[in-house]
Coordinates of C-alpha atoms in Angstrom, one line a residue:
M15 CA -8.0 -16.9 -5.7
F16 CA -5.5 -16.4 -2.6
V17 CA -4.5 -14.0 -0.4
Y18 CA -1.3 -13.3 1.7
V19 CA -1.6 -11.5 4.8
G20 CA 1.6 -10.0 6.1
T21 CA 1.7 -9.2 9.9
Y22 CA 3.8 -8.0 13.0
T23 CA 5.6 -10.4 14.8
A24 CA 7.8 -8.7 17.5
P25 CA 6.0 -7.8 20.6
P26 CA 4.2 -5.4 21.8
A27 CA 2.7 -4.7 18.5
G28 CA 3.4 -8.2 17.2
R29 CA 1.4 -11.4 18.3
A30 CA 1.8 -13.2 14.8
E31 CA 4.1 -16.0 13.6
G32 CA 5.0 -14.4 9.9
I33 CA 2.9 -14.4 7.0
Y34 CA 0.2 -16.2 6.6
V35 CA -1.4 -17.6 2.9
Y36 CA -5.4 -18.1 2.5
R37 CA -7.9 -19.6 -0.3
F38 CA -10.1 -17.1 -1.3
D39 CA -13.8 -18.5 -2.2
P40 CA -15.1 -15.8 -4.6
D41 CA -18.3 -16.9 -4.3
T42 CA -18.7 -16.9 -0.3
G43 CA -15.6 -14.8 0.9
T44 CA -14.6 -16.8 3.3
L45 CA -10.5 -17.4 3.8
G46 CA -9.5 -21.0 4.4
L47 CA -5.8 -21.3 5.8
V48 CA -3.6 -22.4 3.3
Q49 CA -0.2 -22.1 5.0
T50 CA 2.1 -20.0 7.9
V51 CA 5.1 -18.6 6.7
S52 CA 7.5 -18.4 10.1
S53 CA 10.5 -17.9 8.7
I54 CA 10.5 -13.7 8.4
A55 CA 10.2 -11.3 11.0
N56 CA 7.7 -8.2 11.1
P57 CA 6.8 -9.0 7.5
S58 CA 4.3 -6.0 7.3
F59 CA 4.3 -5.0 3.7
L60 CA 3.6 -7.8 0.8
A61 CA 4.1 -6.8 -2.9
L62 CA 3.8 -9.7 -6.2
D63 CA 6.5 -9.2 -8.8
P64 CA 3.9 -8.6 -12.5
H65 CA 3.3 -12.3 -13.5
Q66 CA 2.8 -13.4 -9.4
R67 CA 5.5 -16.0 -9.5
C68 CA 6.9 -14.6 -6.5
L69 CA 6.2 -12.7 -3.2
Y70 CA 8.2 -10.3 -1.6
A71 CA 7.9 -8.6 2.1
V72 CA 9.9 -6.4 3.9
S73 CA 11.1 -7.4 7.4
E74 CA 9.8 -3.8 9.4
G75 CA 12.6 -3.7 12.3
G76 CA 16.0 -1.8 13.4
E77 CA 17.8 -3.8 10.7
G78 CA 15.8 -3.7 8.0
G79 CA 15.2 -6.7 5.8
V80 CA 13.5 -7.6 2.2
S81 CA 12.8 -11.1 1.5
A82 CA 11.7 -12.9 -1.7
F83 CA 9.6 -16.0 -1.6
A84 CA 8.2 -18.6 -4.9
R85 CA 4.8 -19.2 -5.1
D86 CA 2.8 -22.2 -5.8
P87 CA 0.5 -20.8 -8.1
Q88 CA -1.7 -24.2 -7.5
T89 CA -1.2 -24.1 -4.1
G90 CA -0.8 -20.7 -2.9
E91 CA 2.5 -22.1 -0.8
L92 CA 5.3 -20.3 -0.2
R93 CA 9.1 -21.3 -0.6
P94 CA 11.7 -18.4 0.6
L95 CA 14.7 -18.0 -1.9
N96 CA 16.8 -15.2 -0.4
R97 CA 16.7 -11.9 2.0
Q98 CA 18.8 -8.5 1.0
V99 CA 19.2 -6.0 3.6
S100 CA 17.3 -2.5 2.3
H101 CA 19.9 -0.1 3.6
G102 CA 17.1 1.6 5.9
A103 CA 15.4 1.0 9.3
G104 CA 12.0 0.1 9.6
P105 CA 11.0 -0.8 5.8
C106 CA 7.3 -0.2 5.5
Y107 CA 6.5 -1.0 1.9
I108 CA 7.8 -2.5 -1.1
S109 CA 7.0 -3.0 -4.9
L110 CA 8.0 -4.2 -8.1
D111 CA 8.7 -1.9 -11.4
S112 CA 6.7 -2.7 -14.1
S113 CA 8.9 -4.6 -16.0
G114 CA 9.4 -7.0 -12.6
R115 CA 13.1 -6.3 -12.6
Y116 CA 13.6 -4.3 -9.6
A117 CA 11.9 -4.2 -6.6
V118 CA 11.6 -1.0 -4.3
V119 CA 11.6 -0.5 -1.1
A120 CA 10.7 3.1 1.8
N121 CA 13.0 2.9 4.4
Y122 CA 10.7 4.6 6.7
G123 CA 13.2 4.8 9.9
G124 CA 16.1 5.2 7.7
G125 CA 14.7 7.9 5.6
T126 CA 16.0 6.2 2.3
V127 CA 14.3 4.6 -0.6
A128 CA 16.5 1.8 -2.4
A129 CA 16.1 -0.8 -6.0
L130 CA 17.3 -4.0 -6.0
P131 CA 17.5 -6.1 -9.1
V132 CA 15.4 -8.8 -9.2
A133 CA 17.1 -12.3 -11.3
A134 CA 15.8 -14.3 -13.5
D135 CA 14.5 -17.3 -10.3
G136 CA 13.3 -14.4 -8.7
R137 CA 16.3 -13.9 -5.7
L138 CA 16.8 -10.3 -4.9
E139 CA 20.3 -8.9 -5.9
P140 CA 22.0 -5.9 -3.3
A141 CA 20.8 -2.9 -3.8
A142 CA 22.0 -1.1 -7.0
S143 CA 20.8 2.6 -5.5
V144 CA 19.8 4.2 -2.5
V145 CA 18.5 7.6 -2.0
H146 CA 18.6 9.8 1.5
H147 CA 15.8 11.7 1.7
E148 CA 16.4 15.1 3.7
G149 CA 14.2 17.7 5.1
S150 CA 11.6 18.0 7.7
S151 CA 7.9 19.6 8.4
V152 CA 5.7 21.2 11.0
N153 CA 4.9 18.7 13.1
P154 CA 8.0 18.8 15.7
R155 CA 6.9 15.1 17.2
R156 CA 6.0 12.7 13.4
Q157 CA 8.4 15.1 11.4
D158 CA 11.1 16.0 12.6
R159 CA 13.4 14.3 9.5
P160 CA 12.3 12.3 6.5
H161 CA 9.8 9.4 6.6
P162 CA 9.4 7.4 3.3
H163 CA 6.1 5.8 3.8
M164 CA 5.1 4.5 0.2
I165 CA 7.2 3.8 -2.9
A166 CA 5.7 2.6 -6.6
P167 CA 6.0 3.1 -10.2
S168 CA 3.6 4.7 -12.4
P169 CA 0.8 2.5 -14.3
D170 CA 3.2 3.1 -17.9
G171 CA 6.5 2.5 -15.8
R172 CA 8.0 5.6 -16.8
Y173 CA 8.5 7.2 -13.0
V174 CA 7.8 6.1 -9.6
L175 CA 6.8 7.8 -7.0
A176 CA 7.6 8.5 -3.3
T177 CA 5.3 9.7 -0.4
D178 CA 7.5 11.0 2.7
L179 CA 5.1 11.2 5.4
G180 CA 8.1 13.8 7.8
T181 CA 8.7 15.6 5.2
D182 CA 5.3 16.4 3.4
Q183 CA 5.8 15.5 -0.2
I184 CA 5.3 13.4 -3.7
L185 CA 9.1 12.6 -5.1
V186 CA 9.2 11.8 -8.4
Y187 CA 12.0 9.4 -9.4
R188 CA 13.5 7.9 -12.8
L189 CA 14.1 4.1 -12.8
D190 CA 17.1 3.2 -15.0
A191 CA 16.3 0.8 -16.0
T192 CA 19.7 -0.8 -17.0
T193 CA 21.5 0.2 -14.3
G194 CA 18.9 -0.1 -11.6
Q195 CA 19.4 3.5 -10.2
L196 CA 16.9 6.0 -8.9
A197 CA 17.5 9.4 -10.3
P198 CA 15.2 12.8 -9.3
N199 CA 12.6 13.9 -12.4
E200 CA 14.2 16.1 -14.7
Q201 CA 11.2 16.2 -17.4
G202 CA 9.2 17.9 -14.6
S203 CA 9.2 18.9 -11.2
A204 CA 10.9 16.4 -8.6
F205 CA 8.3 16.6 -6.1
A206 CA 5.3 18.0 -5.1
T207 CA 4.2 19.1 -2.0
A208 CA 1.6 18.2 0.5
D209 CA -0.7 20.0 2.5
P210 CA 2.0 21.3 6.0
G211 CA 1.6 18.5 8.5
S212 CA -0.3 16.0 6.5
G213 CA 1.8 13.5 6.2
P214 CA 1.4 11.8 2.8
R215 CA 1.3 7.9 3.4
H216 CA -0.3 5.4 0.5
F217 CA -1.1 6.7 -2.6
A218 CA -3.3 4.8 -5.8
F219 CA -3.7 5.7 -9.3
A220 CA -6.9 6.1 -10.8
P221 CA -7.0 3.3 -13.8
S222 CA -6.6 5.9 -16.2
G223 CA -3.1 7.1 -14.7
R224 CA -4.5 10.8 -15.1
T225 CA -5.5 11.0 -11.6
L226 CA -3.3 10.1 -8.4
Y227 CA -4.9 9.6 -4.4
V228 CA -3.0 10.1 -2.1
I229 CA -4.4 9.2 1.6
N230 CA -2.8 11.9 3.9
E231 CA -2.0 10.3 7.5
L232 CA -1.5 12.7 10.2
A233 CA -4.7 15.0 8.7
S234 CA -7.3 12.0 8.0
T235 CA -7.4 13.8 4.3
L236 CA -7.8 12.5 1.0
S237 CA -5.7 14.4 -1.5
V238 CA -6.4 14.2 -5.6
Y239 CA -3.7 15.0 -8.0
A240 CA -3.8 15.4 -11.7
Y241 CA -1.0 13.3 -13.2
D242 CA 1.0 14.2 -16.6
G243 CA 2.5 10.9 -17.6
E244 CA 4.5 12.5 -20.0
R245 CA 6.5 15.4 -17.4
G246 CA 5.9 13.2 -14.2
E247 CA 4.2 16.1 -12.5
L248 CA 1.3 16.2 -10.0
R249 CA -0.8 19.2 -9.8
P250 CA -3.0 20.2 -6.5
R251 CA -7.1 19.5 -7.3
Q252 CA -8.6 18.7 -4.0
S253 CA -8.6 17.6 -0.3
V254 CA -11.3 16.3 1.3
S255 CA -11.7 14.8 5.2
A256 CA -11.5 11.3 5.4
L257 CA -13.5 11.0 8.7
P258 CA -17.2 12.3 9.2
D259 CA -18.2 16.0 10.5
D260 CA -19.0 15.0 13.5
F261 CA -16.2 13.0 15.1
D262 CA -13.9 14.7 17.6
G263 CA -11.7 11.8 18.7
E264 CA -8.1 11.1 17.5
S265 CA -7.8 8.8 13.9
W266 CA -4.8 8.6 11.6
C267 CA -5.7 7.5 7.9
A268 CA -3.5 4.8 6.5
H269 CA -4.2 3.0 3.1
V270 CA -6.4 3.6 -0.1
A271 CA -7.1 2.1 -3.3
V272 CA -9.5 2.5 -6.4
A273 CA -12.1 0.3 -7.6
P274 CA -11.0 -1.6 -10.3
D275 CA -14.0 0.6 -13.0
G276 CA -11.9 3.8 -10.9
R277 CA -15.6 5.1 -10.0
F278 CA -14.7 5.0 -6.3
V279 CA -12.2 5.6 -4.0
Y280 CA -11.5 3.8 -0.6
G281 CA -9.5 4.8 2.9
S282 CA -8.9 3.8 5.5
N283 CA -9.4 5.6 9.2
R284 CA -7.2 4.3 12.2
G285 CA -9.5 5.3 15.0
H286 CA -12.7 6.4 14.0
D287 CA -12.2 2.5 12.8
S288 CA -13.8 3.0 9.7
I289 CA -13.3 2.8 5.6
A290 CA -14.3 6.1 3.9
I291 CA -16.3 5.8 0.0
W292 CA -16.1 8.9 -2.0
A293 CA -17.6 8.6 -5.5
A294 CA -14.9 9.8 -8.2
D295 CA -15.9 12.1 -11.1
D296 CA -14.8 10.1 -14.4
V297 CA -13.4 13.0 -16.0
S298 CA -11.5 15.5 -13.8
G299 CA -11.1 12.2 -11.1
E300 CA -12.4 14.7 -8.0
V301 CA -14.2 12.9 -5.4
T302 CA -17.9 13.4 -3.4
L303 CA -18.2 11.3 -0.4
V304 CA -21.0 8.4 -0.4
G305 CA -20.2 7.2 3.6
H306 CA -18.5 5.4 5.6
E307 CA -18.4 1.7 6.8
L308 CA -17.1 0.2 10.1
T309 CA -14.7 -2.3 10.0
R310 CA -15.5 -4.3 12.7
G311 CA -12.6 -4.3 14.6
K312 CA -9.9 -2.2 15.7
T313 CA -6.9 -0.2 13.7
P314 CA -7.7 -1.1 9.9
R315 CA -4.4 -0.8 8.6
N316 CA -4.7 -1.7 5.3
F317 CA -7.5 -3.1 3.0
A318 CA -7.6 -4.7 -0.5
I319 CA -10.1 -4.8 -3.4
D320 CA -10.4 -8.1 -4.9
P321 CA -9.5 -8.3 -8.8
T322 CA -13.5 -8.6 -10.3
G323 CA -14.5 -5.5 -8.0
S324 CA -17.1 -7.6 -5.8
W325 CA -14.6 -7.6 -2.2
L326 CA -12.7 -5.6 -0.2
I327 CA -11.2 -7.7 3.3
A328 CA -10.3 -5.2 5.7
A329 CA -7.2 -6.3 8.4
N330 CA -7.8 -5.0 11.9
Q331 CA -4.6 -5.1 13.3
D332 CA -5.7 -4.1 16.9
S333 CA -8.8 -6.5 17.5
D334 CA -6.2 -9.3 15.1
T335 CA -9.5 -9.8 12.8
I336 CA -9.7 -9.7 8.7
V337 CA -13.4 -8.7 7.6
T338 CA -15.0 -9.7 4.5
F339 CA -17.2 -7.2 2.8
R340 CA -19.2 -7.6 0.0
R341 CA -18.7 -4.0 -2.5
D342 CA -21.7 -3.5 -4.5
R343 CA -20.4 -1.7 -7.5
D344 CA -22.9 0.5 -8.7
S345 CA -23.0 2.2 -5.1
G346 CA -19.9 1.6 -4.3
K347 CA -21.1 0.9 -0.6
L348 CA -19.9 -1.9 1.7
T349 CA -22.4 -4.8 3.4
A350 CA -19.5 -7.1 5.7
T351 CA -20.4 -10.7 5.4
G352 CA -20.4 -12.3 8.6
Q353 CA -17.1 -14.2 7.4
V354 CA -14.4 -13.0 10.4
T355 CA -10.8 -14.2 10.1
G356 CA -8.7 -14.1 13.0
V357 CA -4.8 -13.7 12.3
P358 CA -2.7 -11.9 14.4
S359 CA -1.6 -8.8 14.3
P360 CA -2.6 -8.3 10.6
V361 CA -1.0 -5.1 8.6
A362 CA -1.0 -5.8 4.6
I363 CA -3.3 -7.8 2.4
V364 CA -2.4 -8.8 -1.0
F365 CA -4.6 -10.7 -3.4
A366 CA -3.4 -13.5 -6.2
R367 CA -4.9 -15.3 -8.7
S368 CA -5.1 -19.0 -8.8

């Protein structure tokens, strides 16, 4: 397996060179550096196409951009293909639709989401659709305007969902496979409203596709929604704290992921510097806290579970480390292996097969 690491390169937050490519040993959990791609600024989030032939990266800055790279499946190395503008400042998330024909991007600073066609050779074409979010919420410092933070397709590919931290909404779109136009859902509600001031950031579906987990940055909570795949509708089920009861410092959630078998959900806390672990009910999707595992570093902005469910690796942005944990598939708990890889300003982690 290979691991691709997105980073911040621009001071003061960034100290890295670009995208780091590692070979991952599935027996020991060690990471061996293969390549450093320095042709892109602030590649803070990465995504693979469904066939893992290409990797796509945002370039998070004032004039946002997105870049395409061809991927060698044998060596893991990347070769630049092209770049397009993202049509909004501060792009912070990119994903591919289930067909691999469109890349969708969330522009946090610009308040927009966009869909870019993908050519047969993996190159990105100019955006076919740009949608401007509208609104605000109760936190005057962080929610005075829209801040789309994540955009990704539903498991069946029928809808595209986007979380907006600034408006406390999870928006539901249809993506026209012919024109690449993003349009508000007309089968059901076009959005679900999160708790005021919660700041929905990232989300993950249960393997069944019937439950959506949303991690809320500002409230440090995990929200559980029932998802109707026919109508694209979300119904709130549960909201729980991501922090220990006795924690009284400042902390902000960042990322959420579901184990491959759907039995456990994980969320990262920046400030408490931990991974929260919940057991998920296989019928309702509701969660029960298992515990917290410290990430052995500062500001775990992102983490990833390998496809087998045996490993979790956490990116500690402010201590310049990636820490490897072995994951117990029966209890969901994490055990640090002692494997610590030095990476400047790591922000995103993506596993890929060899």
